[in-house]
CSV table of C-alpha atoms in Angstrom, one decimal:
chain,number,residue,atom,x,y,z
A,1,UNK,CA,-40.4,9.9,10.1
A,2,UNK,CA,-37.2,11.6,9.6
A,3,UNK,CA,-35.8,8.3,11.4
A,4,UNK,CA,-37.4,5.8,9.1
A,5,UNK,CA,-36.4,7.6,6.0
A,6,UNK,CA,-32.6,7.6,7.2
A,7,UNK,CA,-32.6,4.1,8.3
A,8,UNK,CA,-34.5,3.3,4.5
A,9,UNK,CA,-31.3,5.0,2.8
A,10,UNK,CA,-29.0,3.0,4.9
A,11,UNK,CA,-30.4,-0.4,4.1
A,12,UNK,CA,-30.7,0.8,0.1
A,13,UNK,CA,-27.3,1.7,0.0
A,14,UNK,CA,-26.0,-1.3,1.9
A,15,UNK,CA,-28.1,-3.5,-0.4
A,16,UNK,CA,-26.2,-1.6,-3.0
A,17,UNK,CA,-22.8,-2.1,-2.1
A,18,UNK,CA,-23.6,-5.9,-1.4
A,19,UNK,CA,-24.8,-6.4,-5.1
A,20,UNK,CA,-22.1,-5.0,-6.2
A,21,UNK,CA,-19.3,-6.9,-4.3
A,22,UNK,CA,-21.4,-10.3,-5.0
A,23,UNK,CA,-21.2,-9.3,-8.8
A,24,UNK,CA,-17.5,-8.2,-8.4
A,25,UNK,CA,-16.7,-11.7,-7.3
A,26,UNK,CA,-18.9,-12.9,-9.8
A,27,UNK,CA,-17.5,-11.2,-12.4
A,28,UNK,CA,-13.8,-11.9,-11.8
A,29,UNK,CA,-14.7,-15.8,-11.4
A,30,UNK,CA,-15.7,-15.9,-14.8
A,31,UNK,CA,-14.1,-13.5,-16.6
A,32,UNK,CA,-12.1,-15.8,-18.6
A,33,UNK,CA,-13.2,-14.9,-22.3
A,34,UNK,CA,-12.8,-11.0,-21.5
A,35,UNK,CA,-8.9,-12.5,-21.8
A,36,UNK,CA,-6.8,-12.7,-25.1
A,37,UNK,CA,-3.9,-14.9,-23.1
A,38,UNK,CA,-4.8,-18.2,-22.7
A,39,UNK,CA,-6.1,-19.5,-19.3
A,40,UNK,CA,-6.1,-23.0,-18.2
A,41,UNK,CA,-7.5,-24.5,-14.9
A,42,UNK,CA,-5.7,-27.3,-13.1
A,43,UNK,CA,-7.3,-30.3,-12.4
A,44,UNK,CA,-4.8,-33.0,-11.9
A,45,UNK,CA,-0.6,-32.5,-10.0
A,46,UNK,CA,2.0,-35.0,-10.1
A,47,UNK,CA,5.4,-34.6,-8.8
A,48,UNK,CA,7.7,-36.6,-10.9
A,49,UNK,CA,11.4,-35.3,-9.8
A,50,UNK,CA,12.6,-34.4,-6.3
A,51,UNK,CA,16.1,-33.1,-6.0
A,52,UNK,CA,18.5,-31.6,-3.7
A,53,UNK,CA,20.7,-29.0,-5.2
A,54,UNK,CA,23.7,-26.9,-3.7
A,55,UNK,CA,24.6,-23.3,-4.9
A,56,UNK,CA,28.3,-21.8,-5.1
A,57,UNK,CA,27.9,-20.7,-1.6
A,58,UNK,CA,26.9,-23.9,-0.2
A,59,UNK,CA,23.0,-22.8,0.1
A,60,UNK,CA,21.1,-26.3,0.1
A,61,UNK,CA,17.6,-26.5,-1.7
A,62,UNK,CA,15.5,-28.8,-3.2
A,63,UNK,CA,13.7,-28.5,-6.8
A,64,UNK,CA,10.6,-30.2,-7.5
A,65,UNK,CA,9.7,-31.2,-11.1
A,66,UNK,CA,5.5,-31.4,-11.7
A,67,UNK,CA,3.4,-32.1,-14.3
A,68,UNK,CA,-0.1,-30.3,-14.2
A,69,UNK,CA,-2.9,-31.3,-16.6
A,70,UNK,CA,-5.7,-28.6,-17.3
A,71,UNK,CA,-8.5,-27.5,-19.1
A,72,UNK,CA,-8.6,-24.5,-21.5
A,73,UNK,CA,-11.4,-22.1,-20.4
A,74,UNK,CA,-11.1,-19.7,-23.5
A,75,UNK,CA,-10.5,-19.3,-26.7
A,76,UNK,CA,-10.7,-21.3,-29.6
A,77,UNK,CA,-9.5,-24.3,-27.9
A,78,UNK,CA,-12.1,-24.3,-24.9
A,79,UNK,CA,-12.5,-27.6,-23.6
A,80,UNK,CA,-9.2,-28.7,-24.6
A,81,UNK,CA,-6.5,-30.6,-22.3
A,82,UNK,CA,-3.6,-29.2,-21.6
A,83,UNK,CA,-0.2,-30.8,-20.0
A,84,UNK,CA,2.3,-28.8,-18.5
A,85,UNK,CA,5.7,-28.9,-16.9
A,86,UNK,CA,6.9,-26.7,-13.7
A,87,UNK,CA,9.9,-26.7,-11.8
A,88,UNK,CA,10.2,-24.7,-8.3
A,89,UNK,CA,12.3,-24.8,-5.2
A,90,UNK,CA,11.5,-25.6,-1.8
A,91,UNK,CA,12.4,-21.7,-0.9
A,92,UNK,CA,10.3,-21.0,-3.4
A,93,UNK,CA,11.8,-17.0,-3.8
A,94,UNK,CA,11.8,-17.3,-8.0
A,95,UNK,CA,9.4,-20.0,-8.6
A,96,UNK,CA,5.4,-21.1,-8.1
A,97,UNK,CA,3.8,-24.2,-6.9
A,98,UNK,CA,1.0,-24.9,-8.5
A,99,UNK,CA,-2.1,-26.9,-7.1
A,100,UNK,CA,-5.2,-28.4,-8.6
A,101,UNK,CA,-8.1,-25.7,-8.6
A,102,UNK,CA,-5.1,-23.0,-10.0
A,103,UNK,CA,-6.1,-21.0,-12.8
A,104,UNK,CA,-3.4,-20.1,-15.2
A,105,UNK,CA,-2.1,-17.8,-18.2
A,106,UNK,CA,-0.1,-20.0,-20.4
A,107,UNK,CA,1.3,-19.6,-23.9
A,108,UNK,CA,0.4,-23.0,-26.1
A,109,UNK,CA,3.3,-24.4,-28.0
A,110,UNK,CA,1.9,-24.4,-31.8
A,111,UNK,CA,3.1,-27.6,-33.0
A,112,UNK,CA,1.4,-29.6,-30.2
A,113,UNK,CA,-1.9,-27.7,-31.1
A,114,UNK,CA,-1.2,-28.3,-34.9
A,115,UNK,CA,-0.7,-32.1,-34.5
A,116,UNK,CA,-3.9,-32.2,-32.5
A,117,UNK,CA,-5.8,-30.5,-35.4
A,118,UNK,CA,-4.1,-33.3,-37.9
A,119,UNK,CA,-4.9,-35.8,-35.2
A,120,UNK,CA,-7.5,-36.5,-32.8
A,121,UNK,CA,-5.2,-39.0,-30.9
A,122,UNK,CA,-2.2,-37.3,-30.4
A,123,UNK,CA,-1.1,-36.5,-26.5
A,124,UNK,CA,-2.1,-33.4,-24.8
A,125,UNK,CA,-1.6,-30.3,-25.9
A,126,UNK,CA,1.8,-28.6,-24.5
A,127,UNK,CA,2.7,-25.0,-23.8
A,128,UNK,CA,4.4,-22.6,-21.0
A,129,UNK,CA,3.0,-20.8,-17.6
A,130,UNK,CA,3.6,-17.0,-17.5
A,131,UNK,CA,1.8,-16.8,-14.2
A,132,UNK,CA,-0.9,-17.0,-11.5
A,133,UNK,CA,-4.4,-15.7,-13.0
A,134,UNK,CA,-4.8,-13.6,-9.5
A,135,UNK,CA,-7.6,-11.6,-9.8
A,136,UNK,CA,-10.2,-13.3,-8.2
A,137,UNK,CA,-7.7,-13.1,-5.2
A,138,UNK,CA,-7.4,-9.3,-5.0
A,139,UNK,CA,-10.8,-9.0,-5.9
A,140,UNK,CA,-12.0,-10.8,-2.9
A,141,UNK,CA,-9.3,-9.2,-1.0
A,142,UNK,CA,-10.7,-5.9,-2.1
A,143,UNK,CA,-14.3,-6.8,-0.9
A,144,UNK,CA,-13.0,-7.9,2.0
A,145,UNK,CA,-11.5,-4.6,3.0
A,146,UNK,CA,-14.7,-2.6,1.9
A,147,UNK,CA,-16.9,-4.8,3.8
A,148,UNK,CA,-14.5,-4.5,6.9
A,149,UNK,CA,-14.3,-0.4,6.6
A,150,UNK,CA,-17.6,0.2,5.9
A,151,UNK,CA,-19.0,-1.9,8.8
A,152,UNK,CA,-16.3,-0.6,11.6
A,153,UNK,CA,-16.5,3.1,9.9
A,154,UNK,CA,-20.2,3.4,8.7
A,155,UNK,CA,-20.2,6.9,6.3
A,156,UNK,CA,-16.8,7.8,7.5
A,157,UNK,CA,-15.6,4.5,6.5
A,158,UNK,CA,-16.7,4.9,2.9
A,159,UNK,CA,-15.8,8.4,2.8
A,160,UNK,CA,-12.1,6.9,3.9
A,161,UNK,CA,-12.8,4.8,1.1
A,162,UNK,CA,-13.1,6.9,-1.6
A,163,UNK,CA,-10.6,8.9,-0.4
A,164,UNK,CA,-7.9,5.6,-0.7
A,165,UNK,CA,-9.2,5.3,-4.0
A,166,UNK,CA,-9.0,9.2,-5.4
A,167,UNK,CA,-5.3,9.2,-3.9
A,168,UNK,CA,-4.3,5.4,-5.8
A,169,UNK,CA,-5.4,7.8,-8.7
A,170,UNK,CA,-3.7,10.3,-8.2
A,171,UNK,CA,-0.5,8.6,-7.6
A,172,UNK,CA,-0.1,6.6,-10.7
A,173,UNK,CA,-1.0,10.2,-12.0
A,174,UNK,CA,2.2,11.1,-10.6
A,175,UNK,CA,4.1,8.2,-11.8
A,176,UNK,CA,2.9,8.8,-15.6
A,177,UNK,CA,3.9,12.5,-14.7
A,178,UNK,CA,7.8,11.8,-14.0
A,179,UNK,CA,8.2,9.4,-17.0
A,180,UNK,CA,6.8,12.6,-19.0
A,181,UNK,CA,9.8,13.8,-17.7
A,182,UNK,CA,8.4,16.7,-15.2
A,183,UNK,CA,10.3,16.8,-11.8
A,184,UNK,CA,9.1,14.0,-9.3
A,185,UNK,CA,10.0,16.0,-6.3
A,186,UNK,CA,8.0,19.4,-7.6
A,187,UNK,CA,4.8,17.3,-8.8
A,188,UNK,CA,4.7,15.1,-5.5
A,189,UNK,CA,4.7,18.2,-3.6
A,190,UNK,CA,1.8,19.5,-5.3
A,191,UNK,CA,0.1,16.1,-5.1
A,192,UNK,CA,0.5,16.5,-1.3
A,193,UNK,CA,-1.5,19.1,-0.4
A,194,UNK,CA,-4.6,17.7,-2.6
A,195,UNK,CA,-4.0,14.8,-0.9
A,196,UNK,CA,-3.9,16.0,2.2
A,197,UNK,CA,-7.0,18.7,1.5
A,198,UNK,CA,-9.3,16.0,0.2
A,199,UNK,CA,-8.6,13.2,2.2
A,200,UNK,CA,-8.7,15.3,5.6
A,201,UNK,CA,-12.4,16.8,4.3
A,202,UNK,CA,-13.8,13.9,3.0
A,203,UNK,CA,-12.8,11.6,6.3
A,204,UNK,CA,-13.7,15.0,8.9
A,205,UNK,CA,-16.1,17.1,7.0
A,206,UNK,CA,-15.7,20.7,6.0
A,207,UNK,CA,-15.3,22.1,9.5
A,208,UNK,CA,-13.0,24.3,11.4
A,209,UNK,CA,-11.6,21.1,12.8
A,210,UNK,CA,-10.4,19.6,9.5
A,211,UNK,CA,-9.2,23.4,9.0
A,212,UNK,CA,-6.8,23.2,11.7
A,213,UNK,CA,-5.6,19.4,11.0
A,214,UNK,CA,-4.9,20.2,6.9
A,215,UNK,CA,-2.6,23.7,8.4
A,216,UNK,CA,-0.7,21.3,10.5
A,217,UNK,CA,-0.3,18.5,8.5
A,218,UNK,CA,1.2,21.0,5.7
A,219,UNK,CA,3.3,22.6,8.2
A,220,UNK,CA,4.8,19.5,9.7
A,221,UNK,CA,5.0,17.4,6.2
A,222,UNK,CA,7.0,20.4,4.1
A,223,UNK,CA,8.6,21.2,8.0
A,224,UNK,CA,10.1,17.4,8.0
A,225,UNK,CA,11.3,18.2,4.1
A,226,UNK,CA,13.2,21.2,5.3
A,227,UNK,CA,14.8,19.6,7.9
A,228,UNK,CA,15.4,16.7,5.6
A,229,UNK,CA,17.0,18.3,2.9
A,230,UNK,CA,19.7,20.6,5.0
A,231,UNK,CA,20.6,17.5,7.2
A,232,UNK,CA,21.8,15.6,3.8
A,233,UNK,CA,23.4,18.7,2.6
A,234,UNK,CA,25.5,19.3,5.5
A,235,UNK,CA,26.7,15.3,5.6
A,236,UNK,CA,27.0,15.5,1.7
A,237,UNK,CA,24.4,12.5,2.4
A,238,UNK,CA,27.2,10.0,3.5
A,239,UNK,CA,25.9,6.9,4.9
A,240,UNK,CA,23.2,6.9,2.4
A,241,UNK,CA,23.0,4.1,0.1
A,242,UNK,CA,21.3,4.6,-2.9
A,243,UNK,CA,22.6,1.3,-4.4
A,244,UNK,CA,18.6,-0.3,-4.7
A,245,UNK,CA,18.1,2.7,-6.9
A,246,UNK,CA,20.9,1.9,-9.2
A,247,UNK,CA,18.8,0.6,-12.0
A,248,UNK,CA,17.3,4.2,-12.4
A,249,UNK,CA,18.1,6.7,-14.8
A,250,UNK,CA,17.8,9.8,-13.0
A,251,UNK,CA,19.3,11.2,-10.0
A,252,UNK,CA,18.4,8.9,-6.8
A,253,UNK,CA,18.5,11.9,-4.5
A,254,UNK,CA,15.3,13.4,-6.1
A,255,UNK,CA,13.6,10.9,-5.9
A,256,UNK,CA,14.6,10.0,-2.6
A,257,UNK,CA,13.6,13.2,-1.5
A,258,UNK,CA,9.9,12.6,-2.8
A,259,UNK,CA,9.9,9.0,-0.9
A,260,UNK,CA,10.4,11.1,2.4
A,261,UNK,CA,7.7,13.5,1.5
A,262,UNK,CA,5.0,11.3,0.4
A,263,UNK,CA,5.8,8.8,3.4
A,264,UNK,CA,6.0,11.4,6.1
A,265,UNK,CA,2.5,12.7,5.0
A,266,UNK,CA,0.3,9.5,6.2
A,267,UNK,CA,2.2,9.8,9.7
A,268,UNK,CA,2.0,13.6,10.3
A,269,UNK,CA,-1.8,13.6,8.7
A,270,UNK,CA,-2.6,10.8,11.7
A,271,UNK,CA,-1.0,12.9,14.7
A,272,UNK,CA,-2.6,15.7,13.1
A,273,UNK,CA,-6.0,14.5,12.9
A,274,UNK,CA,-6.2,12.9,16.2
A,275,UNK,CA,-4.9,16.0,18.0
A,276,UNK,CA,-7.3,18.3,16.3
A,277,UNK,CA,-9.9,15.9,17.0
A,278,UNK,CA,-9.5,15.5,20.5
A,279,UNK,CA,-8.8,19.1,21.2
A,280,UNK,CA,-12.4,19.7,19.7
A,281,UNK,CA,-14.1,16.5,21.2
A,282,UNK,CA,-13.0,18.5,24.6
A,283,UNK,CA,-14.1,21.9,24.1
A,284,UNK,CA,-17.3,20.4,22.9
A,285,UNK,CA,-17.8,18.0,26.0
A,286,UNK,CA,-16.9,21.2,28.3
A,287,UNK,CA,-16.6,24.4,26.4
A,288,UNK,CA,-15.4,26.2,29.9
A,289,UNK,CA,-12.1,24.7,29.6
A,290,UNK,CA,-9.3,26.9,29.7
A,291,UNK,CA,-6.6,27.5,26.6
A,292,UNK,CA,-3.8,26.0,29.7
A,293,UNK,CA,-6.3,23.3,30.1
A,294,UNK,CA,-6.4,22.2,26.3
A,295,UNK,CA,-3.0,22.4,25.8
A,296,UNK,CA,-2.0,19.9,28.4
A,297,UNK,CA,-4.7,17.6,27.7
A,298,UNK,CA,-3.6,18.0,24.1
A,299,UNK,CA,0.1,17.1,25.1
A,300,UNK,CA,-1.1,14.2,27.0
A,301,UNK,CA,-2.9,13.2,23.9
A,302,UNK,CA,0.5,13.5,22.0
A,303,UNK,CA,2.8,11.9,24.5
A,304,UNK,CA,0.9,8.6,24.2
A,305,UNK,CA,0.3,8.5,20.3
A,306,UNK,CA,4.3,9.5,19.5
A,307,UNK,CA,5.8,6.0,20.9
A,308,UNK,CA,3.5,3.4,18.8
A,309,UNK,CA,3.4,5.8,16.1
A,310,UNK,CA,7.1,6.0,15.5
A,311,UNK,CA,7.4,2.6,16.1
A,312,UNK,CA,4.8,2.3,13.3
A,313,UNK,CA,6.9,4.1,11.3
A,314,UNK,CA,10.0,2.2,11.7
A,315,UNK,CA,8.4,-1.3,11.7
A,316,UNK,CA,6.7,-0.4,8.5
A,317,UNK,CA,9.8,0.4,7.2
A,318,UNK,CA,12.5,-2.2,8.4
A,319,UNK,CA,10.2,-5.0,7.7
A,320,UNK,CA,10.4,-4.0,3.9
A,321,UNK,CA,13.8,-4.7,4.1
A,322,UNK,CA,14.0,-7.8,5.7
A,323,UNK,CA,14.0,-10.1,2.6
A,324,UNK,CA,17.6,-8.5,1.2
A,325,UNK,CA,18.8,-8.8,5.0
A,326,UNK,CA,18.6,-12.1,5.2
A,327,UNK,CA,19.8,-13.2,2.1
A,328,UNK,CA,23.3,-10.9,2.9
A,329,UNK,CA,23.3,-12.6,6.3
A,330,UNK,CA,22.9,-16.0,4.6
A,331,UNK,CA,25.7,-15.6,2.3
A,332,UNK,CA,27.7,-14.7,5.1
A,333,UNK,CA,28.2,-11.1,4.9
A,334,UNK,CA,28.8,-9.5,8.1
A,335,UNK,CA,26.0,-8.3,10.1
A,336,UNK,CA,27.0,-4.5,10.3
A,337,UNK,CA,27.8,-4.3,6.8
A,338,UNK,CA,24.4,-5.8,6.1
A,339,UNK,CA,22.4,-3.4,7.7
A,340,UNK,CA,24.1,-0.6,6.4
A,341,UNK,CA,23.9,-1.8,2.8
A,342,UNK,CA,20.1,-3.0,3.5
A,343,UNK,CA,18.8,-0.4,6.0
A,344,UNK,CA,20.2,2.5,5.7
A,345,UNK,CA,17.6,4.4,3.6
A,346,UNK,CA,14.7,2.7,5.3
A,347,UNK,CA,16.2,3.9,8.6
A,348,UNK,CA,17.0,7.6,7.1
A,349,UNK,CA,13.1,6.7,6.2
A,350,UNK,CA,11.7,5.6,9.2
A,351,UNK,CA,14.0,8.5,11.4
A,352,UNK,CA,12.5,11.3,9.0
A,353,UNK,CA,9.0,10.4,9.6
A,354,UNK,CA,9.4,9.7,13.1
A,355,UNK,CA,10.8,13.1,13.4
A,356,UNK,CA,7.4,14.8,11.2
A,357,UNK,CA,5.4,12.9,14.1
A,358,UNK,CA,7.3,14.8,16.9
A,359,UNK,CA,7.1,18.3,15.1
A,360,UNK,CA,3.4,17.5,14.2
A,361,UNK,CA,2.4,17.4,17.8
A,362,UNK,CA,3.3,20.9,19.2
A,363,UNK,CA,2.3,22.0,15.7
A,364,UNK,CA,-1.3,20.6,15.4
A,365,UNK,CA,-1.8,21.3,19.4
A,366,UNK,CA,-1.0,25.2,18.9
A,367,UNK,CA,-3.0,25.6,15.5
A,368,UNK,CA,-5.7,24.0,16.9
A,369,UNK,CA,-6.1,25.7,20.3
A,370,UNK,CA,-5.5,29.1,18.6
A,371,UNK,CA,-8.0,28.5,16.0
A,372,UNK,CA,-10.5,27.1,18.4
A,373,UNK,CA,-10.0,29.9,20.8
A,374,UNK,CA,-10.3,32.8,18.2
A,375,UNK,CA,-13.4,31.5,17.1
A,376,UNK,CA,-14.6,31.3,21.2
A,377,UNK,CA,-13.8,35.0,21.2
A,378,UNK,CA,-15.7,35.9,18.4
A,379,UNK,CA,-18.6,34.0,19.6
A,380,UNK,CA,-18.7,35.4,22.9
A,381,UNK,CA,-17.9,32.4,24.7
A,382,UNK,CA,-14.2,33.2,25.9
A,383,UNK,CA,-14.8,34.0,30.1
């Protein structure tokens, strides 16, 4: 009975979460008059210019000229046509093609729309494209992942879901927090341990196992900082390019230091969790098993997870700074000054995680075997 009655819920709240992601997509495809900018779809292209073009350091292209014609889907002009004029490269890096089925936010040009009012024959009416209408896109995306989570991760999977969305939340939290003018590297650090307290319950349940993973995941995040920080006194941070940060107004190293926290957290919070976890899927398998015995298994544990883990780390990083590589490679910069102008905070990056993913090893392992073994003493099971 008790069966039935769980197996009821599941199929309710998977109904549920279907509905909603079929009226999500719904929703975004025709959302149109919840706009105020105009949006067009595009129902006919035509290329009318091809041309090859050179730039002053003898970069080769080719621009394309097309004309798209559309319909208005809101606004006082719905129904209306609509002719308008793009230009975009072959590399593409600045501009959009556009294809017929492409929604788009466009700003009319008032005298074509006035000489249509005055004139029923007149051409099309003109204007400009400000962008992609992309919505629908990221919707789908979105729905995608939820289904995807959900289906591989059953309850944990939506707990991990909730727990992405609390901390996307919380973080532009942060953001509206600095431009109030409150230091980033202060309210981050805060932001860290709820992060890392209510994403580690919500994914592994209020438990002495999540107890152990939120100590060590603490310890080795503001551990990492420490080590951070004292490093980049002591070489008065030389090597370190702040030059992408330029365009601020504050003091890059602040902020840099908050880039290190936030990013070392999801690392450390992985090796943490799947230490503890394994540690505890042991002692509950065979409970006999010795503190020695743990420990090694534990190390085992974190000898395999620290290679693809820090190369994680550093692929996650470098590939971010791929674009600006090549483009300094390209224009013929040499290829030692381009990594150090390109790479050198996503390797400081990428190196300061990596080392939070060593230190959270030993740290997780000993926090959770002493934990685990207290709690064997006081229950009698210790031999």
């Amino acid at each position: 009975m008790k069966n039935l009655m769980l197996h009821k819920k599941k199929i309710l709240l998977y109904t549920l979460l279907t509905i909603c992601c079929l009226f999500s997509l719904l929703f975004v495809y025709n959302d149109y008059n919840f706009y105020k900018e105009t949006i067009v779809k595009v129902t006919t292209v035509q290329i009318v210019k091809k041309e090859k073009i050179t730039d002053y350091y003898k970069n080769n292209d080719i621009l394309y000229t097309q004309v798209l014609t559309g319909k208005i889907l809101n606004g006082a002009l719905k129904g209306k046509t609509v002719e308008l004029k793009n230009q975009y490269s072959y590399s593409g890096a600045a501009d959009n093609q556009y294809k017929a089925g492409d929604k788009l936010f466009v700003s009319l040009d008032n005298t074509s729309i006035n000489a249509n009012k005055n004139d029923s024959s007149a051409s099309a009416i003109s204007g400009t494209i400000n962008g992609l209408k992309r919505d629908t896109y990221l919707v789908f995306m979105a729905v995608l992942f939820t289904v995807f989570i959900i289906a591989v991760g059953k309850k944990k999977g939506l707990f991990s879901l909730f727990s992405l969305i609390f901390n996307i939340v919380l973080f532009s939290l942060v953001m509206d927090l600095y431009l109030k003018g409150i230091n980033l590297l202060l309210v981050c650090s805060i932001v860290v341990i709820v992060f890392t307290v209510f994403s580690l319950i919500l994914v592994g349940g209020y438990n002495q196992k999540t107890f152990t993973a939120v100590i060590s995941t603490l310890l080795g995040t503001f551990l990492t900082l420490i080590i951070a920080y004292i490093v980049m006194k002591v070489t008065n941070e030389k090597g370190v390019r702040y030059e992408e940060m330029q365009f601020l107004t504050h003091p890059p190293h602040e902020i840099f230091m908050a880039e290190i926290l936030v990013g070392c957290l999801g690392a450390v919070m992985d090796v943490c969790i799947t230490i503890s976890s394994s540690i505890y899927e042991l002692c509950e398998t065979n409970p006999s098993l010795s503190s020695k015995a743990l420990m090694d298994s534990g190390r085992e544990i974190g000898k395999d997870i620290m290679g693809t883990m820090t190369n994680v780390l550093f692929f996650a990083y470098v590939s971010g700074g791929i674009p600006m590589l090549l483009i300094y490679l390209k224009n013929g910069f040499q290829t030692g000054y381009s990594f150090y102008m390109n790479l050198s905070l996503e390797l400081i990056r990428a190196l300061t995680g990596s080392i939070g993913i060593v230190l959270a090893i030993p740290l997780s392992l000993f926090t959770t075997v002493f934990v685990q073994q207290k709690f064997k003493k006081r229950s009698g099971l210790t031999r």
